[in-house]
Coordinates of C-alpha atoms in Angstrom, one line a residue:
M1 CA -41.3 -13.1 13.8
Y2 CA -40.3 -15.0 10.3
R3 CA -40.2 -11.2 9.5
L4 CA -38.1 -10.6 12.5
G5 CA -35.9 -13.2 11.2
K6 CA -35.7 -12.4 7.6
S7 CA -34.4 -9.5 8.6
L8 CA -31.7 -10.0 11.1
C9 CA -30.3 -13.0 8.5
I10 CA -30.4 -10.0 5.7
C11 CA -28.7 -7.4 7.9
L12 CA -26.3 -10.9 8.8
L13 CA -25.3 -11.6 5.3
L14 CA -24.7 -7.7 4.4
C15 CA -22.2 -7.5 7.6
L16 CA -21.1 -10.0 6.3
S17 CA -20.7 -9.1 2.7
M18 CA -19.3 -6.4 4.0
F19 CA -16.8 -7.5 6.3
S20 CA -15.6 -9.9 3.4
M21 CA -14.4 -6.7 1.0
T22 CA -12.6 -4.6 4.2
A23 CA -10.6 -7.6 4.6
Y24 CA -9.8 -8.9 1.0
A25 CA -8.5 -4.9 0.7
N26 CA -6.4 -5.6 3.1
T27 CA -5.5 -9.5 2.1
D28 CA -4.4 -7.4 -0.9
R29 CA -2.5 -4.7 0.5
E30 CA -0.4 -7.4 2.6
E31 CA 0.3 -9.1 0.2
V32 CA 1.4 -5.7 -1.9
F33 CA 3.8 -5.0 1.5
T34 CA 5.3 -9.6 2.0
H35 CA 5.8 -8.3 -2.3
L36 CA 7.6 -5.5 -2.6
Q37 CA 9.8 -6.6 1.4
N38 CA 11.1 -10.1 0.0
A39 CA 11.8 -7.6 -3.9
F40 CA 13.7 -5.6 -1.3
E41 CA 15.4 -9.0 0.0
A42 CA 16.4 -10.1 -3.6
Q43 CA 18.9 -7.1 -3.9
I44 CA 20.1 -6.6 -0.9
S45 CA 21.3 -10.3 -1.3
L46 CA 23.2 -9.1 -3.9
G47 CA 25.4 -7.9 -2.7
G48 CA 26.2 -11.1 -0.5
E49 CA 28.7 -13.3 -3.5
E50 CA 29.4 -13.1 -6.8
R51 CA 27.0 -14.4 -9.4
S52 CA 27.0 -14.2 -13.2
L53 CA 25.8 -11.8 -14.4
E54 CA 23.2 -14.4 -15.5
E55 CA 22.1 -15.6 -11.8
V56 CA 21.9 -11.8 -11.0
R57 CA 19.1 -11.4 -13.0
A58 CA 17.3 -14.8 -12.3
I59 CA 17.2 -13.9 -8.6
L60 CA 15.5 -10.1 -9.6
A61 CA 13.0 -11.1 -13.3
P62 CA 9.9 -12.3 -10.4
Y63 CA 9.5 -8.5 -9.1
F64 CA 10.8 -6.0 -10.9
T65 CA 10.0 -5.6 -15.2
Q66 CA 13.2 -5.6 -16.7
S67 CA 13.4 -1.2 -17.4
A68 CA 13.3 -1.0 -12.9
E69 CA 15.9 -3.9 -13.5
K70 CA 18.3 -2.1 -15.6
L71 CA 17.8 1.2 -13.8
F72 CA 19.2 -0.2 -10.3
L73 CA 21.4 -2.2 -12.0
D74 CA 23.4 0.1 -13.2
E75 CA 23.8 2.0 -10.9
N76 CA 24.6 -0.3 -8.5
L77 CA 26.6 -3.4 -9.7
Y78 CA 30.3 -4.7 -10.4
E79 CA 31.6 -6.5 -11.7
E80 CA 35.3 -8.0 -11.4
N81 CA 36.7 -11.0 -13.9
D82 CA 33.0 -11.5 -14.9
L83 CA 31.5 -11.9 -12.1
Y84 CA 29.1 -8.8 -10.2
F85 CA 27.6 -7.5 -6.9
T86 CA 26.9 -5.2 -5.3
L87 CA 28.1 -3.2 -2.1
G88 CA 26.4 -1.0 0.3
T89 CA 25.6 2.3 0.2
D90 CA 24.7 5.3 2.8
N91 CA 22.2 6.8 -0.3
P92 CA 20.8 3.9 -1.9
F93 CA 19.8 4.7 -5.0
Y94 CA 17.2 2.2 -7.1
Y95 CA 16.2 0.1 -4.1
I96 CA 13.2 -0.2 -2.7
P97 CA 12.6 2.4 0.3
D98 CA 12.5 2.0 3.3
F99 CA 9.0 2.1 4.5
S100 CA 7.9 1.3 7.2
Y101 CA 4.6 -0.4 6.3
N102 CA 2.1 0.5 8.5
Q103 CA -1.4 3.2 7.5
E104 CA 2.1 5.7 7.4
T105 CA 2.9 3.9 3.8
K106 CA -0.4 4.6 1.1
V107 CA -1.0 2.1 -1.5
A108 CA -2.8 3.9 -5.0
E109 CA -4.1 2.6 -8.0
E110 CA -4.2 4.4 -11.1
N111 CA -4.4 3.2 -14.4
G112 CA -4.0 -0.1 -13.9
H113 CA -0.8 0.6 -11.0
L114 CA -0.4 1.2 -8.3
Y115 CA 1.1 3.1 -6.2
V116 CA 2.8 2.5 -2.8
Y117 CA 4.6 5.9 -1.9
Q118 CA 5.2 7.0 2.3
F119 CA 6.5 11.2 4.0
F120 CA 9.8 10.6 5.4
P121 CA 10.4 13.5 7.4
A122 CA 13.3 15.3 7.0
V123 CA 17.0 13.7 8.3
Y124 CA 19.7 16.6 9.5
E125 CA 22.5 13.6 10.5
G126 CA 24.1 11.9 10.0
P127 CA 26.3 10.5 6.8
V128 CA 23.8 11.7 4.3
T129 CA 20.6 13.8 4.7
Y130 CA 17.4 15.6 3.2
E131 CA 14.7 17.3 3.4
D132 CA 11.5 16.9 4.4
R133 CA 10.0 14.3 1.0
Y134 CA 8.1 11.4 -1.0
D135 CA 9.6 8.5 -2.2
G136 CA 7.8 4.8 -3.8
V137 CA 7.9 2.7 -6.5
I138 CA 5.3 1.8 -8.9
L139 CA 4.4 -1.1 -10.0
T140 CA 2.3 -2.6 -12.8
V141 CA 1.0 -5.7 -13.6
E142 CA 3.7 -8.6 -16.3
D143 CA 2.9 -12.1 -16.2
D144 CA 0.5 -11.4 -14.4
S145 CA 1.2 -10.2 -12.1
Y146 CA 3.1 -6.8 -10.4
K147 CA 6.4 -6.4 -10.6
V148 CA 8.5 -2.9 -9.7
S149 CA 9.0 -0.8 -12.3
D150 CA 9.7 2.9 -11.2
F151 CA 11.0 4.2 -8.7
L152 CA 10.0 7.5 -7.0
Y153 CA 12.5 9.7 -5.7
N154 CA 11.3 13.1 -3.3
I155 CA 7.9 13.5 -5.7
D156 CA 5.9 16.4 -5.0
P157 CA 2.8 14.8 -2.9
S158 CA -0.2 16.3 -5.5
E159 CA 0.7 14.0 -8.5
L160 CA 0.4 11.4 -6.4
P161 CA -3.5 9.1 -6.0
G162 CA -5.4 9.4 -3.8
E163 CA -2.4 11.7 -1.6
S164 CA -5.1 14.0 0.1
E165 CA -7.3 14.0 3.6
G166 CA -10.3 14.0 1.2
E167 CA -8.7 10.3 0.7
Q168 CA -9.6 8.6 4.1
K169 CA -12.5 11.0 5.1
N170 CA -14.1 9.2 1.1
Q171 CA -13.1 5.7 2.3
D172 CA -14.8 6.0 6.1
Q173 CA -18.3 7.9 4.4
N174 CA -17.6 5.6 2.4
R175 CA -18.6 2.5 5.1
F176 CA -20.6 5.3 6.3
Q177 CA -22.9 4.9 4.0
Q178 CA -23.2 1.3 3.4
L179 CA -23.8 0.6 8.1
Y180 CA -26.5 3.4 7.3
I181 CA -28.7 1.4 4.1
L182 CA -28.7 -1.3 7.7
M183 CA -30.0 1.0 9.8
P184 CA -33.9 0.9 9.5
I185 CA -33.2 -3.2 9.7
L186 CA -31.2 -2.7 12.4
A187 CA -33.6 -0.8 14.5
E188 CA -36.9 -4.1 12.9
T189 CA -34.8 -6.2 15.0
G190 CA -34.2 -4.5 18.2
I191 CA -30.4 -4.7 18.9
A192 CA -29.9 -2.0 20.8
P193 CA -28.2 1.7 20.4
F194 CA -30.4 0.7 17.1
S195 CA -34.1 -0.8 18.4
S196 CA -34.2 2.8 20.5
G197 CA -34.4 4.8 17.5
I198 CA -32.8 6.5 14.0
K199 CA -31.1 8.4 15.8
T200 CA -29.2 6.5 18.1
G201 CA -27.5 4.8 16.0
L202 CA -26.9 7.2 13.6
W203 CA -25.3 9.2 16.2
L204 CA -22.9 5.8 17.3
L205 CA -22.2 5.3 14.0
S206 CA -20.4 8.7 12.9
N207 CA -18.9 9.3 16.0
E208 CA -17.7 6.0 15.9
N209 CA -16.6 6.5 12.0
G210 CA -14.9 10.9 13.3
I211 CA -18.3 11.8 10.6
L212 CA -20.5 14.1 11.8
Y213 CA -23.6 14.3 9.3
K214 CA -26.0 16.9 9.6

């Protein structure tokens, strides 16, 4: 009985640990999305009224590096009587892309930078048309927080970190391997279907994760 209780406690601790790692990753992803949505709102707000250049830069500063801010302002900012504003456009450059902020929006890290990007299918009707393409942004740590440092337009997907069918497969395999470690403990506790044998539990995990191992 003591052995069973000890095994069950270990199992629960490992499961909680795995859940915490997954939840932490999801929280980070949501924080990145929120940051980019706020960055886009900051850009859009500059078209609402005329401001001094100092006010414009203060609005953008929490979300963009100086180099990214300059790209955006050089392309989109207009001046009249020493006041500055942006104009709406059907084909905005150096704005945060129109991400869907769901599973279609990818987040990958490489060399300390975050790449956030998405595949946008071709548009052949309307004022602006384009072929299938990937657009995105790069975020870099500055002042202890991530800021948009560059914009990506119509980029080659092979140049994007983690952009392959293997990325999701690797994530699933890692999850599977973590669960596989628990199999003997789960079997010992008598939890179905693991109690009926390792092979039964292995089949269940394989099918739930879409991974079949021989």
